[in-house]
N, CA and C of each residue as an Amber inpcrd file, in Angstrom:
protein
   315
   0.8040000  -1.2340000   0.0270000   0.0530000   0.0450000  -0.0360000
   0.9730000   1.2570000   0.0430000   0.4220000   2.1920000  -0.8730000
   1.2630000   3.3590000  -1.0410000   1.2410000   4.2380000   0.3880000
   2.4610000   4.9260000   0.5720000   2.5540000   5.7390000   1.7320000
   3.0900000   7.0870000   1.2160000   2.1340000   8.0580000   0.8550000
   2.5720000   9.3000000   0.1790000   2.8370000  10.2930000   1.1750000
   4.0580000  10.9320000   1.0180000   4.5390000  12.0390000   1.9440000
   4.7900000  13.2370000   1.1490000   4.2440000  14.3770000   1.5400000
   4.4510000  15.7310000   0.8800000   5.8680000  16.0430000   1.2760000
   6.6170000  16.3790000   0.1610000   8.0670000  16.7260000   0.3520000
   8.4330000  18.2120000  -0.1530000   7.6400000  18.6610000  -1.0210000
   7.9700000  20.0710000  -1.4980000   6.7090000  20.6730000  -2.2700000
   6.8340000  21.7960000  -2.7100000   5.9290000  22.3530000  -3.5620000
   6.4980000  22.5880000  -4.9400000   5.7310000  22.7310000  -5.9730000
   6.2820000  22.8410000  -7.2860000   7.0810000  24.1350000  -7.4610000
   6.8800000  25.1660000  -6.6730000   7.6730000  26.3460000  -6.6100000
   9.1050000  26.1110000  -6.0490000   9.1930000  25.1320000  -5.2800000
  10.5690000  24.8470000  -4.6180000  11.4610000  24.1770000  -5.6560000
  11.0330000  23.6030000  -6.6590000  11.8030000  22.7800000  -7.4870000
  11.8060000  23.5120000  -8.9960000  13.0060000  23.9660000  -9.3290000
  13.1490000  24.5120000 -10.5900000  13.5700000  23.5000000 -11.5710000
  13.2920000  23.6940000 -12.8340000  13.5340000  22.6450000 -13.8940000
  15.1370000  22.6810000 -13.9700000  15.6760000  21.3830000 -14.0300000
  17.0420000  21.0330000 -14.1710000  17.9030000  21.4450000 -12.9530000
  17.2510000  21.7340000 -11.8050000  17.8560000  21.9410000 -10.5050000
  17.5370000  20.9650000  -9.4800000  18.2000000  19.9740000  -9.2440000
  17.7560000  18.9930000  -8.2780000  17.5510000  19.5750000  -6.9050000
  16.7710000  18.9690000  -5.9470000  16.4510000  19.4710000  -4.7000000
  16.6400000  18.2690000  -3.7650000  17.3010000  18.4660000  -2.6010000
  17.5200000  17.4690000  -1.6480000  16.4260000  17.5540000  -0.6180000
  15.7040000  16.4390000  -0.4820000  14.7290000  16.2850000   0.5450000
  14.9250000  15.1380000   1.5220000  14.4820000  15.1650000   2.6210000
  14.7010000  14.0170000   3.6330000  13.3990000  13.2670000   3.9600000
  13.3900000  12.1090000   3.8340000  12.3470000  11.1240000   4.0730000
  12.7490000  10.0750000   5.0620000  12.0990000   9.9810000   6.2340000
  12.4170000   8.9840000   7.3100000  13.9330000   8.8340000   7.3700000
  14.6730000   9.8650000   7.6090000  15.9760000   9.9760000   7.7380000
  16.9160000   9.4090000   6.5260000  16.3360000   9.5010000   5.3550000
  17.0270000   9.0570000   4.1600000  16.9440000  10.2810000   3.2690000
  18.1610000  10.5070000   2.5950000  18.2350000  11.6820000   1.6720000
  17.7570000  11.2580000   0.2900000  16.9010000  12.0190000  -0.2540000
  16.2690000  11.6710000  -1.5940000  16.4810000  12.9380000  -2.4280000
  16.7950000  12.7340000  -3.6780000  17.0510000  13.8160000  -4.6560000
  15.7710000  13.8760000  -5.4100000  15.2280000  15.0980000  -5.5770000
  13.9940000  15.2850000  -6.2770000  14.3740000  16.1810000  -7.5120000
  13.7300000  15.8230000  -8.7800000  14.0760000  16.3680000  -9.9880000
  12.8020000  16.8160000 -10.7590000  13.0710000  17.8500000 -11.5590000
  11.9220000  18.2960000 -12.4020000  12.5380000  18.4290000 -13.8700000
  11.9360000  17.7360000 -14.8580000  12.3010000  17.8620000 -16.1990000
  11.0040000  18.1700000 -16.8950000  10.9530000  19.3960000 -17.5290000
   9.8260000  19.9100000 -18.1120000   8.5930000  19.9390000 -17.0070000
   7.5640000  19.2690000 -17.2670000   6.4790000  19.2380000 -16.1600000
   6.3550000  17.7730000 -15.5880000   7.4820000  17.1330000 -15.4590000
   7.5460000  15.7470000 -14.9810000   8.5180000  15.7560000 -13.6440000
   8.0900000  15.0510000 -12.7470000   8.9250000  15.0020000 -11.4830000
   9.4100000  13.6000000 -11.1460000  10.4810000  13.5600000 -10.6230000
  11.1720000  12.1640000 -10.3530000  11.8480000  12.2410000  -8.9570000
  12.1100000  11.1660000  -8.3440000  12.8640000  11.0840000  -7.1100000
  13.7500000   9.8290000  -7.1670000  14.9470000   9.9710000  -6.5760000
  15.9380000   8.8010000  -6.5150000  16.5060000   8.8830000  -5.2150000
  17.1450000   7.8010000  -4.8340000  18.2080000   7.9220000  -3.5930000
  19.2280000   9.0880000  -3.9940000  19.6900000   9.7870000  -2.9610000
  20.4600000  10.9330000  -3.2290000  21.9380000  10.4280000  -3.3890000
  22.2680000   9.4150000  -2.8590000  23.6660000   8.9590000  -3.0270000
  23.9560000   8.1880000  -4.2890000  25.0960000   8.6170000  -4.9010000
  25.6000000   7.8460000  -6.0190000  26.0860000   6.5260000  -5.6910000
  25.7110000   5.4430000  -6.4680000  26.0740000   4.0030000  -6.0630000
  27.5060000   3.7810000  -6.2500000  28.2510000   4.6420000  -6.8830000
  29.7440000   4.4030000  -6.9470000  30.4800000   5.1610000  -5.7510000
  30.2410000   6.3130000  -5.6530000  31.1960000   6.9500000  -4.6800000
  30.5340000   7.7290000  -3.5190000  29.1940000   7.4400000  -3.2870000
  28.4160000   8.1130000  -2.2880000  28.5160000   9.6250000  -2.1290000
  28.3990000  10.1930000  -3.4100000  28.3500000  11.6680000  -3.4360000
  26.8610000  12.0120000  -3.5850000  26.5580000  13.2490000  -3.1510000
  25.0980000  13.6700000  -3.2840000  24.7330000  14.0910000  -4.7020000
  23.6910000  13.3120000  -5.3020000  23.3030000  13.5530000  -6.6460000
  22.5230000  14.8770000  -6.6890000  22.0470000  15.2960000  -5.5440000
  21.2860000  16.5620000  -5.6050000  22.2620000  17.8180000  -5.8050000
  23.5840000  17.5270000  -5.7020000  24.6140000  18.6220000  -5.8980000
  25.2160000  18.4230000  -7.4410000  24.5690000  17.3380000  -8.1590000
  25.1320000  17.1340000  -9.3770000  24.3830000  17.9720000 -10.4710000
  24.7470000  17.8290000 -11.7170000  24.0520000  18.5100000 -12.9530000
  23.0600000  17.6470000 -13.5600000  21.8520000  18.1160000 -13.7010000
  20.7610000  17.3720000 -14.3470000  20.7200000  17.9040000 -15.8190000
  20.8800000  16.9800000 -16.8190000  20.8530000  17.3300000 -18.2880000
  19.8970000  16.4190000 -18.8410000  18.7160000  16.9400000 -19.1120000
  17.6390000  16.0890000 -19.6160000  17.2190000  15.1220000 -18.4300000
  17.1830000  13.8490000 -18.7020000  16.8930000  12.8380000 -17.7300000
  18.0140000  12.3580000 -17.0640000  19.2160000  12.8330000 -17.1860000
  20.4680000  12.1580000 -16.7670000  20.9950000  13.1040000 -15.6120000
  21.1300000  12.5730000 -14.4640000  21.8700000  13.1770000 -13.3450000
  23.3030000  12.7630000 -13.3950000  24.1290000  13.7980000 -13.3080000
  25.6760000  13.6810000 -13.3650000  26.1420000  13.7790000 -11.9940000
  26.8570000  12.6640000 -11.4740000  27.4240000  12.7790000 -10.1570000
  28.5390000  13.7600000 -10.1290000  28.5160000  14.6400000  -9.0080000
  29.5730000  15.6010000  -8.9020000  30.8830000  15.0520000  -8.6820000
  31.0990000  13.9300000  -8.1500000  32.3950000  13.5620000  -7.7590000
  33.2140000  12.9080000  -8.9650000  32.6160000  11.8630000  -9.6800000
  33.4410000  11.2460000 -10.7190000  32.6870000  11.1880000 -12.0550000
  31.6110000  11.8740000 -12.1340000  30.8380000  11.9650000 -13.4180000
  29.8840000  10.7490000 -13.7960000  29.7090000   9.8660000 -12.9270000
  28.8590000   8.8540000 -13.2110000  27.5220000   9.3890000 -13.5440000
  26.6520000   8.8160000 -14.3640000  25.3850000   9.2440000 -14.6980000
  24.2820000   8.0890000 -14.4760000  23.1730000   8.7340000 -14.1170000
  21.9930000   7.7990000 -13.7870000  20.6520000   8.4250000 -14.4630000
  19.8230000   7.6070000 -15.0430000  18.5220000   8.0910000 -15.6300000
  17.7040000   8.1480000 -14.3930000  17.1130000   9.4070000 -14.2250000
  16.2950000   9.7420000 -13.1590000  14.8160000   9.0800000 -13.1320000
  14.5370000   8.6690000 -14.3210000  13.3050000   7.8110000 -14.5540000
  13.2620000   6.5210000 -14.0010000  14.4760000   5.7960000 -14.1350000
  14.6070000   4.3590000 -13.9050000  15.6220000   4.0440000 -12.8180000
  16.5450000   5.0100000 -12.4520000  17.6550000   4.8360000 -11.5160000
  18.7120000   4.0510000 -12.2790000  18.6140000   3.7130000 -13.5330000
  19.6370000   2.8640000 -14.1430000  20.8910000   3.6950000 -14.4510000
  22.0540000   3.0400000 -14.0540000  23.4330000   3.6620000 -14.3630000
  23.6280000   3.7560000 -15.8240000  24.0430000   4.8980000 -16.2350000
  24.1410000   5.1010000 -17.7110000  25.6360000   5.3810000 -18.1320000
  26.5050000   5.7070000 -17.1500000  27.7990000   6.0500000 -17.5750000
  28.8410000   5.6600000 -16.5290000  29.9820000   5.0340000 -16.8850000
  30.9620000   4.6950000 -15.9820000  31.6600000   5.8550000 -15.3230000
  31.9910000   5.8580000 -13.9900000  32.3120000   4.6100000 -13.2040000
  31.0090000   4.1080000 -12.5170000  29.8260000   4.6190000 -12.5880000
  28.6800000   4.1760000 -12.0630000  28.2260000   2.8680000 -12.6770000
  27.8850000   1.7850000 -12.0450000  27.5160000   0.6590000 -12.7630000
  26.2100000   0.0050000 -12.0420000  26.0460000   0.3300000 -10.7760000
  24.9530000  -0.1540000 -10.0830000  23.7620000   0.8890000 -10.0490000
  22.6110000   0.4110000 -10.2610000  21.5060000   1.4240000 -10.3010000
  21.1950000   1.9200000  -8.8390000  20.4160000   3.1340000  -8.8750000
  19.9970000   3.7460000  -7.5600000  18.5000000   3.5350000  -7.5320000
  17.9410000   3.5700000  -6.3800000  16.5040000   3.4210000  -6.1380000
  15.8170000   4.5800000  -6.5510000  14.6200000   4.3620000  -7.2300000
  13.7450000   5.4410000  -7.5570000  12.4640000   5.4330000  -6.7620000
  11.7480000   6.5380000  -6.7040000  10.5100000   6.6210000  -5.8330000
   9.4440000   7.1210000  -6.7440000   8.1480000   6.5480000  -6.6110000
   7.0660000   7.0470000  -7.3430000   6.7660000   8.5770000  -6.7450000
   6.4730000   9.3560000  -7.7860000   6.1200000  10.8350000  -7.4020000
   4.8540000  11.2300000  -7.9830000   3.9990000  12.0410000  -7.1630000
   2.8110000  12.5280000  -7.8310000   2.6980000  13.9520000  -7.3640000
   2.0430000  14.7940000  -8.2260000   1.7260000  16.2110000  -7.8180000
   0.2390000  16.4240000  -7.7950000  -0.2260000  17.0290000  -6.6510000
  -1.5150000  17.4030000  -6.4700000  -1.6890000  18.7450000  -6.1610000
  -2.2060000  19.5570000  -7.1090000  -2.2400000  20.9420000  -6.8910000
  -0.7860000  21.4290000  -7.0560000  -0.3870000  22.1410000  -5.9780000
   1.0660000  22.6150000  -5.9710000   1.9970000  21.8320000  -5.1160000
   1.4240000  20.6310000  -4.6230000   2.3270000  19.8670000  -3.7110000
   2.7740000  18.5740000  -4.3390000   4.1480000  18.3860000  -4.0470000
   4.7780000  17.1290000  -4.5750000   4.8930000  16.1330000  -3.5790000
   4.4040000  14.9140000  -3.8210000   4.4520000  13.8000000  -2.8440000
   5.3700000  12.6940000  -3.4430000   5.9660000  11.9260000  -2.5330000
   6.6890000  10.8390000  -2.7600000   6.2350000   9.6010000  -2.0580000
   5.9930000   8.4910000  -2.7800000   5.6900000   7.1740000  -2.0740000
   6.8740000   6.6890000  -1.4180000   6.7220000   6.5040000  -0.0850000
   7.9840000   5.9390000   0.6300000   7.8990000   4.5470000   0.9960000
   6.8110000   3.9180000   0.5950000   6.6060000   2.4860000   0.9170000
   7.5840000   1.6840000   0.2060000   8.3910000   0.7560000   0.8220000
   9.3060000  -0.1240000   0.1490000   8.5730000  -1.2540000  -0.5610000
   9.0910000  -1.5430000  -1.6340000   8.3590000  -2.6890000  -2.5190000
   8.8520000  -3.9990000  -1.9350000
């Protein structure tokens, strides 16, 4: 069963500028690409750098430490040295509020 938690408003999140939010003591990176919203674990699976501090280009977040890249839609690692995927979270927008489903699958 979904457990939706409000994490931000649409005004808090600018396109192509990731935002760090905290859910149940876990850091999550929130992204906006056009009018779509995505969320992933904040830590790069390669070097544990904050992805919210990286550059978002299209649907790819670039790790600020070694340049690994992940698809924010799927969590799939797309560029070396990152090879392991990162967790993604379902996101929904109701009015101006952004919610993330924190229920573990």
